[in-house]
């Protein structure tokens, strides 16, 4: 299975809104920290090292 | 006497003049330079095999001060085979529980309580001078039983010429200089290896820009026998991380990570050290217990290794060949594995039982192991001392998550504790067996009747048959365990009904099969000995 890079999130606008709301009221430092925690949580959920490597490649 | 480079903890091998000093260079089969843990273990192993070994050391006993304190299960297993583990286990502090703190709060604790069915625990804490003393005492005992081991204290090597088929050393003593020749020379002379310098060999690697303050503190305190590690400790001036760990004799090892730009002389002032220690100890108990500072020092470290652990007839083992950060106890422990890897190979080559090519595998295998240790130790260091700002963001995110979410705890890295490496590439692996006992691995211990499996693997090539299989004669002795303990079955059979393992003298598994095929065993033996 390869990493999903086609639309996969139901209600994309709603999700995007939630993502930004999670950062509301945070300064840069706290926002960065939240992002880091979020990445770690999602990465753990995916777990598959090949998938994670593919995601890192796609992001870079 | 050569000027001492350091203070010794005790005298074990005082200088005595020997006849060699008045004769032209006498040739010895094996000369070991350096009577530290690695040199002593190598000498003991060779001597017990009947191969004469001469050890030269420029002091008369182990050095004083903070050195290795954490000895891993594999080291204890090796020491046990050499007959030196019992006093280590008696004197050492066995610990299993570690706690990791982040600022004020505990993130989590872990338990190293080993799985059942191993003779030795995961670790003991023991000051290095004791470790050396116990190896030395085993050498004395072996010598009484006829093992040809000689140790010359206060004999300093000042010159080395490495020839294609031997090496010649200049040795300085109280009574002047003399020469020693060696068929094989092993440099176990530490991280600053003078022998490495004499051959002009490089020692490249990565410098970590950090200073660690060590305080070994003697006190009677009620702290549990646990390893406590703080990221960003809450007590005053403790630096970026701190460690508290118990040793024998009521000594506690305390470590503070002070950063790069410090005034070393000032930080070593006893009053300043005491202020730090007071703050740490009172944070635990609400008061400052009475204690003595036994030893203090500041260290920096590098992760590096020699490009090749062998040049002609000269071998490098232990810190002379590779250096890592102390996190994970991979220094002395990996050095002991170097010694164990080299001893049987030198012995078999000297006795004509194997070709010289076998000695090349010492370098390739232990270079591979050093790379693994350097990788692990560099990763731990990068976690503990994040370099880029984003590294710190992720590091702290891991620590923040670890408190509430178990998934983040395996990412917390304050040192991955030393385990022996697997030399992948051995084989064949014709058994559909457990991963932990695949070819290349060191044999997992397991209970057998009246003891442990590793006791049966006594330092020679051996065929281990598990289950009821017809066997035949092969060059290596065969040990059969017809009805294995369930733990042994789990570790060596998995779903297989029976198994045949070929095991090297250093207890690494060469190959395994579902049945006893003498031709396959002979072929694997030849491969392991680099024949044909």
XYZ file of C-alpha atoms in Angstrom:
592
model
C 0.000 0.000 0.000
C 1.359 3.443 -0.822
C 0.724 6.675 1.008
C -2.564 8.410 0.188
C -1.900 11.687 -1.599
C -5.336 12.023 -3.142
C -8.285 13.642 -1.275
C -9.165 11.509 1.736
C -10.568 13.890 4.384
C -14.335 14.249 4.507
C -15.447 17.883 4.797
C -12.020 19.383 4.022
C -13.051 22.932 4.941
C -14.328 21.777 8.294
C -11.087 19.935 9.064
C -8.959 22.917 8.026
C -10.989 25.119 10.312
C -10.474 22.728 13.234
C -6.752 22.626 12.589
C -6.457 26.419 12.720
C -8.754 26.654 15.740
C -6.441 24.314 17.621
C -3.767 27.000 17.303
C -5.979 29.923 18.287
C -4.538 32.128 21.001
C -1.159 30.380 20.964
C 2.105 32.236 20.459
C 4.631 30.937 17.931
C 6.473 28.802 20.454
C 3.326 27.108 21.729
C 2.040 26.658 18.180
C 5.262 24.955 17.175
C 5.033 22.719 20.215
C 1.453 21.795 19.361
C 2.438 20.964 15.799
C 5.244 18.748 17.033
C 2.929 16.881 19.396
C 0.376 16.503 16.615
C 2.957 15.080 14.215
C 4.102 12.574 16.819
C 0.542 11.478 17.603
C -0.334 11.038 13.923
C 2.964 9.300 13.165
C 2.352 6.827 15.957
C -1.151 6.178 14.655
C 0.231 5.386 11.196
C 3.068 3.338 12.643
C 4.150 1.833 9.328
C 7.749 2.975 8.781
C 7.542 2.808 5.003
C 4.439 4.966 5.047
C 6.073 7.452 7.378
C 9.149 7.589 5.154
C 6.933 8.243 2.131
C 5.151 11.028 4.037
C 8.472 12.623 5.005
C 9.556 12.498 1.374
C 6.289 13.993 0.139
C 6.502 16.783 2.723
C 10.056 17.675 1.835
C 59.703 3.839 37.207
C 57.858 5.569 34.359
C 56.096 8.687 35.654
C 52.557 7.741 36.606
C 49.890 9.253 34.361
C 47.217 8.827 37.001
C 46.682 7.749 40.584
C 45.928 4.062 41.092
C 43.128 2.721 43.276
C 45.211 -0.196 44.505
C 48.352 -2.128 43.639
C 47.721 -5.448 41.922
C 50.746 -6.129 39.714
C 53.797 -4.438 41.222
C 56.942 -4.028 39.146
C 59.400 -6.908 39.241
C 62.527 -7.188 37.177
C 62.439 -10.135 34.766
C 65.122 -11.969 32.795
C 63.775 -10.606 29.480
C 65.138 -7.190 30.437
C 68.726 -8.371 30.016
C 68.301 -10.258 26.756
C 67.677 -9.290 23.147
C 63.982 -8.971 22.287
C 62.327 -12.258 23.171
C 59.380 -13.208 20.986
C 55.993 -13.849 22.602
C 52.960 -15.307 20.826
C 50.620 -12.590 22.152
C 51.445 -9.324 23.887
C 48.596 -7.219 25.299
C 49.272 -3.591 26.142
C 47.021 -2.230 28.881
C 45.683 -4.115 31.920
C 42.247 -2.496 31.949
C 39.024 -4.493 31.717
C 39.607 -5.354 28.044
C 43.275 -6.350 28.321
C 42.686 -8.427 31.451
C 39.682 -10.249 29.981
C 41.614 -10.998 26.792
C 44.624 -12.292 28.751
C 42.414 -14.455 30.949
C 40.591 -15.928 27.959
C 43.807 -16.675 26.040
C 45.580 -18.065 29.091
C 42.702 -20.397 29.919
C 42.947 -21.726 26.371
C 46.619 -22.452 26.982
C 47.993 -19.719 24.722
C 50.812 -17.806 26.437
C 50.078 -14.119 26.866
C 52.158 -11.250 28.220
C 50.392 -8.121 29.502
C 52.290 -4.845 29.812
C 50.872 -1.953 31.823
C 52.557 1.314 32.703
C 50.957 1.363 36.170
C 50.742 -1.206 38.919
C 46.982 -1.381 39.352
C 43.647 0.025 38.222
C 43.292 3.791 37.903
C 41.382 5.680 40.540
C 38.277 7.652 39.771
C 35.041 7.707 37.858
C 35.141 5.276 35.031
C 32.776 2.560 33.922
C 30.133 1.735 36.535
C 27.449 -0.107 34.582
C 28.224 -3.678 33.536
C 25.709 -5.375 31.273
C 24.389 -8.899 31.184
C 26.606 -9.888 28.248
C 29.685 -8.743 30.141
C 28.612 -10.794 33.151
C 28.007 -13.818 30.922
C 31.516 -13.448 29.487
C 33.003 -12.986 32.959
C 31.112 -16.076 34.106
C 32.632 -18.197 31.343
C 36.025 -16.865 32.446
C 35.314 -17.676 36.099
C 35.232 -14.071 37.319
C 31.525 -13.229 37.618
C 30.713 -14.481 41.132
C 32.548 -11.721 43.055
C 31.133 -9.128 40.629
C 27.606 -10.287 41.399
C 28.362 -10.323 45.141
C 29.791 -6.816 45.193
C 27.709 -5.161 42.476
C 24.439 -3.323 42.952
C 21.625 -4.923 40.984
C 19.080 -2.423 39.768
C 15.997 -2.816 37.652
C 13.856 0.275 38.063
C 14.562 3.514 36.245
C 12.595 6.732 36.593
C 12.536 9.518 34.072
C 11.645 13.017 35.222
C 10.951 16.152 33.201
C 11.243 19.289 35.281
C 9.173 18.869 38.442
C 7.284 15.761 37.510
C 7.929 12.098 36.897
C 7.191 11.098 33.309
C 7.299 7.373 33.807
C 9.258 4.539 35.326
C 10.530 1.403 33.673
C 11.514 -2.003 34.926
C 14.449 -3.871 33.446
C 13.503 -6.943 35.452
C 14.892 -9.470 33.051
C 12.801 -12.179 31.539
C 12.930 -15.392 33.440
C 15.530 -18.020 32.815
C 18.748 -16.019 32.557
C 21.631 -16.468 34.956
C 22.443 -12.752 35.046
C 20.426 -9.554 35.465
C 20.318 -6.860 32.780
C 22.909 -4.767 34.622
C 24.920 -4.362 37.746
C 26.588 -1.192 38.972
C 30.171 -1.711 40.064
C 33.128 0.642 40.121
C 35.668 -0.212 37.439
C 38.584 -0.775 39.863
C 36.591 -3.630 41.434
C 35.833 -5.060 38.017
C 39.543 -5.061 37.179
C 40.439 -6.508 40.563
C 38.056 -9.440 40.116
C 39.412 -10.180 36.636
C 42.933 -9.986 38.044
C 42.057 -12.397 40.857
C 40.651 -14.815 38.273
C 43.949 -14.513 36.398
C 45.875 -15.362 39.565
C 43.645 -18.404 40.073
C 44.027 -19.454 36.432
C 47.791 -19.050 36.690
C 47.845 -21.407 39.695
C 45.998 -23.894 37.527
C 48.684 -23.552 34.869
C 47.406 -20.789 32.575
C 50.440 -19.105 30.945
C 49.580 -15.468 31.768
C 52.221 -12.927 32.775
C 51.486 -9.325 33.783
C 54.335 -6.828 33.999
C 53.390 -3.697 35.923
C 55.194 -0.361 35.537
C 56.338 -1.443 32.059
C 55.625 1.407 29.664
C 55.633 0.945 25.908
C 57.521 3.866 24.350
C 58.065 2.597 20.822
C 56.381 0.285 18.340
C 57.445 -1.047 14.969
C 54.785 -3.004 13.134
C 56.174 -5.579 10.679
C 54.209 -7.802 8.328
C 54.609 -10.857 10.557
C 55.425 -9.475 14.001
C 55.728 -6.311 16.061
C 58.567 -4.998 18.219
C 58.030 -2.867 21.285
C 60.378 -0.625 23.238
C 59.540 -0.914 26.916
C 60.685 1.474 29.632
C 61.067 0.444 33.265
C 62.700 1.508 36.492
C 65.720 -0.562 35.408
C 65.991 0.938 31.950
C 64.595 0.027 28.567
C 64.314 -3.310 26.821
C 62.555 -4.746 23.809
C 59.743 -7.249 23.430
C 58.686 -8.898 20.181
C 55.191 -10.235 19.529
C 53.666 -12.523 16.928
C 50.429 -10.697 17.717
C 50.046 -7.445 19.591
C 46.774 -6.185 21.031
C 46.478 -2.515 21.996
C 44.051 -2.253 24.898
C 45.598 1.026 25.992
C 42.534 3.229 26.198
C 40.962 6.160 24.401
C 44.222 8.096 24.221
C 46.033 4.972 22.959
C 49.759 5.747 22.727
C 50.150 2.706 20.430
C 47.651 4.151 17.975
C 49.666 7.363 17.926
C 52.922 5.454 17.456
C 51.495 3.936 14.284
C 50.162 7.335 13.205
C 46.631 5.974 12.844
C 43.674 8.349 12.886
C 40.728 8.351 15.241
C 38.074 10.436 13.510
C 34.555 11.125 14.644
C 32.074 13.548 16.025
C 32.761 15.842 18.963
C 29.781 16.629 21.151
C 29.989 20.137 22.512
C 28.960 19.516 26.058
C 30.495 19.167 29.497
C 29.317 16.731 32.122
C 30.158 17.123 35.775
C 30.500 13.887 37.710
C 30.249 13.808 41.476
C 30.593 10.463 43.220
C 29.079 11.057 46.617
C 29.360 8.819 49.679
C 26.334 8.929 51.950
C 23.928 6.820 53.904
C 20.632 7.668 52.317
C 17.294 6.017 51.890
C 17.025 6.574 48.161
C 15.904 3.424 46.429
C 18.321 1.466 44.248
C 17.039 2.969 41.029
C 18.323 5.020 38.148
C 16.845 8.506 38.218
C 17.227 10.705 35.201
C 16.010 14.270 34.814
C 15.467 16.233 31.653
C 15.613 19.932 32.576
C 16.001 19.255 36.310
C 14.082 21.591 38.603
C 16.881 22.039 41.157
C 19.225 24.996 41.036
C 22.093 25.064 38.512
C 21.638 21.417 37.584
C 22.094 22.087 33.893
C 20.084 20.469 31.111
C 19.969 16.969 32.526
C 20.956 15.126 35.661
C 21.428 11.539 36.761
C 21.442 9.792 40.125
C 22.607 6.203 40.303
C 23.756 3.902 43.097
C 27.087 2.091 43.301
C 28.478 -0.280 45.954
C 29.996 1.066 49.218
C 27.226 3.694 49.701
C 28.498 5.670 46.725
C 26.075 7.532 44.488
C 26.997 8.666 41.016
C 25.595 12.115 40.233
C 25.924 13.642 36.782
C 25.082 17.195 35.697
C 25.035 18.288 32.078
C 26.575 21.746 32.151
C 26.701 22.796 28.496
C 29.647 23.856 26.367
C 30.821 27.291 27.448
C 31.835 26.785 31.040
C 34.803 27.651 33.217
C 36.036 24.161 34.090
C 38.283 25.180 36.954
C 35.497 27.162 38.569
C 32.904 24.419 38.138
C 35.246 21.958 39.837
C 35.538 24.048 43.016
C 34.215 21.817 45.805
C 31.936 24.550 47.172
C 30.253 24.955 43.786
C 29.849 21.219 43.349
C 28.427 20.925 46.853
C 25.875 23.652 46.127
C 24.619 21.681 43.130
C 24.567 18.376 44.991
C 22.827 19.995 47.986
C 20.113 21.364 45.705
C 19.553 17.978 44.093
C 19.509 15.963 47.297
C 17.341 18.394 49.244
C 14.845 18.416 46.382
C 14.351 14.716 47.133
C 14.336 14.641 50.907
C 13.599 18.218 51.942
C 16.952 18.363 53.685
C 20.600 17.946 52.826
C 21.922 14.606 54.092
C 25.525 14.486 55.229
C 27.814 13.230 52.477
C 31.422 13.204 51.287
C 32.592 14.014 47.786
C 34.543 10.891 46.810
C 35.496 11.908 43.322
C 34.687 14.745 40.978
C 35.582 15.422 37.380
C 34.307 17.113 34.249
C 34.254 15.171 31.045
C 33.482 15.805 27.417
C 33.133 13.081 24.877
C 33.330 12.095 21.268
C 31.808 9.327 19.196
C 34.513 7.943 16.939
C 36.340 4.850 15.825
C 39.499 3.848 14.006
C 38.970 3.122 10.352
C 40.476 -0.329 10.768
C 40.907 -2.246 14.033
C 43.850 -4.170 12.611
C 47.170 -3.222 11.072
C 49.488 -6.121 10.185
C 49.828 -8.047 13.436
C 48.551 -5.209 15.630
C 44.944 -5.268 16.834
C 43.056 -2.525 18.643
C 40.391 -3.415 21.203
C 38.157 -1.408 23.527
C 38.479 2.373 23.876
C 41.680 2.463 21.836
C 39.621 1.414 18.807
C 36.308 3.127 19.476
C 34.810 5.683 21.778
C 31.184 6.498 22.514
C 29.290 8.779 24.849
C 28.670 7.159 28.214
C 24.881 7.061 27.759
C 23.937 3.444 27.384
C 27.022 1.886 28.945
C 28.546 0.917 25.641
C 32.192 1.622 26.432
C 33.602 -1.079 28.686
C 30.772 -3.446 27.755
C 31.595 -3.339 24.063
C 35.298 -3.619 24.892
C 34.653 -6.896 26.681
C 32.931 -8.161 23.538
C 35.999 -7.136 21.521
C 38.182 -9.187 23.853
C 35.881 -12.176 23.634
C 35.728 -11.947 19.835
C 39.505 -11.835 19.469
C 40.609 -14.387 22.085
C 39.383 -17.584 20.428
C 40.458 -16.435 16.980
C 44.033 -15.684 18.055
C 44.120 -18.958 19.944
C 42.937 -21.066 16.988
C 45.249 -19.330 14.516
C 48.259 -19.719 16.831
C 47.459 -23.410 17.276
C 47.126 -23.878 13.520
C 43.437 -24.765 13.799
C 42.335 -21.859 11.613
C 43.808 -19.749 8.857
C 45.031 -16.201 9.319
C 41.991 -14.959 7.392
C 39.930 -15.638 10.514
C 41.665 -12.689 12.167
C 40.239 -10.319 9.553
C 36.786 -11.146 10.874
C 37.750 -9.655 14.241
C 38.140 -6.286 12.576
C 35.060 -6.511 10.336
C 32.756 -7.801 13.081
C 33.884 -5.416 15.764
C 33.964 -2.423 13.430
C 30.342 -3.223 12.607
C 29.577 -3.460 16.341
C 31.334 -0.152 16.995
C 29.219 1.525 14.310
C 26.081 0.198 15.969
C 27.220 1.463 19.364
C 28.189 4.845 17.957
C 24.814 5.125 16.228
C 22.917 4.328 19.425
C 25.041 6.567 21.528
C 24.860 9.491 19.065
C 21.078 9.195 18.941
C 20.839 9.277 22.730
C 23.089 12.297 22.828
C 21.067 14.097 20.165
C 17.926 13.514 22.210
C 19.501 14.668 25.468
C 21.255 17.682 24.001
C 19.195 18.863 21.031
C 21.324 20.927 18.677
C 18.915 22.700 16.280
C 15.939 24.646 17.692
C 13.476 22.295 15.948
C 15.226 19.298 17.567
C 14.434 20.810 20.927
C 10.803 21.406 19.903
C 10.368 17.728 19.017
C 12.338 16.537 22.048
C 10.134 18.533 24.396
C 7.002 17.422 22.534
C 8.015 13.809 23.157
C 8.579 14.556 26.845
C 5.252 16.418 27.135
C 3.368 13.526 25.565
C 5.220 10.803 27.478
C 3.599 11.726 30.779
C 0.066 10.826 29.684
C 0.575 8.720 26.576
C 2.506 5.460 26.663
C 3.179 5.621 22.907
C 5.700 8.459 23.395
C 7.750 6.699 26.086
C 9.803 4.507 23.753
C 10.880 7.723 22.000
C 12.394 9.103 25.230
C 16.108 8.370 24.966
C 18.417 8.823 27.924
C 20.663 6.031 26.664
C 19.729 2.692 25.128
C 21.255 0.133 27.377
C 23.986 -1.998 25.924
C 23.117 -5.274 24.237
C 25.466 -7.312 22.047
C 25.065 -6.799 18.324
C 23.943 -9.463 15.863
C 26.368 -10.180 13.036
C 23.779 -10.546 10.304
C 25.086 -12.482 7.344
C 25.959 -15.665 9.183
C 24.132 -18.778 8.187
C 22.581 -20.774 6.722
C 19.336 -20.244 8.595
C 17.426 -23.310 7.506
C 15.150 -23.392 10.557
C 11.929 -21.454 10.711
C 12.966 -20.450 14.206
C 12.717 -17.508 16.610
C 14.246 -14.191 15.515
C 16.209 -13.786 18.751
C 18.321 -16.867 18.023
C 18.881 -16.287 14.298
C 22.410 -16.825 12.976
C 24.722 -13.996 14.010
C 22.994 -13.453 17.382
C 24.571 -14.191 20.683
C 22.879 -17.218 22.277
C 20.003 -16.199 24.536
C 20.402 -17.842 27.922
C 17.787 -20.356 29.090
C 17.367 -22.850 31.908
C 18.686 -26.376 31.484
C 18.838 -29.178 33.994
C 20.950 -27.997 36.947
C 21.846 -24.641 35.462
C 21.828 -22.466 32.410
C 22.389 -23.076 28.728
C 25.352 -20.707 28.479
C 27.242 -22.897 30.975
C 27.217 -25.669 28.358
C 28.758 -23.352 25.737
C 32.208 -23.395 27.191
C 34.361 -21.522 24.722
C 34.723 -23.937 21.817
C 32.726 -24.585 18.672
C 29.752 -26.677 19.663
C 26.737 -28.263 18.035
C 23.590 -27.910 20.098
C 20.830 -30.389 19.330
C 17.424 -29.620 20.794
C 14.850 -32.389 20.632
C 15.058 -36.037 19.728
C 17.137 -36.237 16.533
C 19.571 -38.836 15.234
C 23.092 -37.346 15.358
C 26.425 -38.290 13.827
C 30.074 -37.486 14.457
C 31.302 -34.077 13.335
C 34.453 -32.055 14.118
C 32.765 -30.091 16.901
C 31.449 -31.662 20.119
C 27.689 -32.238 20.172
C 25.458 -31.394 23.126
C 21.943 -32.792 23.053
C 19.001 -31.514 25.059
C 16.270 -34.032 24.394
C 13.545 -32.478 26.502
C 14.020 -28.711 26.537
C 12.654 -26.416 29.236
C 9.669 -24.430 27.869
C 11.744 -21.213 27.969
C 14.535 -22.850 25.986
C 11.958 -24.134 23.483
C 10.508 -20.628 23.105
C 13.950 -19.119 22.514
C 15.390 -21.820 20.225
C 12.555 -23.799 18.646
C 9.600 -21.488 18.170
C 7.215 -23.608 16.123
C 9.884 -26.105 15.081
C 9.778 -29.611 16.573
C 13.562 -29.893 16.845
C 16.627 -27.874 15.947
C 20.382 -28.102 15.406
C 22.524 -25.054 16.161
C 26.196 -24.524 15.386
C 27.649 -22.138 17.965
C 30.996 -20.307 17.975
C 33.368 -20.144 20.931
C 32.075 -16.622 21.687
C 28.514 -18.001 21.906
C 27.386 -16.370 18.667
C 25.173 -18.595 16.548
C 26.718 -19.611 13.221
C 23.860 -21.506 11.592
C 20.776 -23.582 12.384
C 18.834 -26.397 10.783
C 15.723 -28.498 11.455
C 17.748 -31.737 11.354
C 21.270 -33.029 11.862
C 23.114 -32.963 8.528
C 26.830 -33.644 9.130
C 27.844 -32.266 5.728
C 25.968 -29.014 6.277
C 27.530 -28.664 9.729
C 31.053 -29.268 8.394
C 30.492 -26.731 5.625
C 29.207 -24.093 8.063
C 32.158 -24.792 10.349
C 34.555 -24.233 7.459
C 32.856 -20.958 6.600
C 33.036 -19.819 10.218
C 36.751 -20.611 10.238
C 37.287 -18.853 6.880
C 38.430 -22.114 5.279
C 38.000 -22.855 1.605
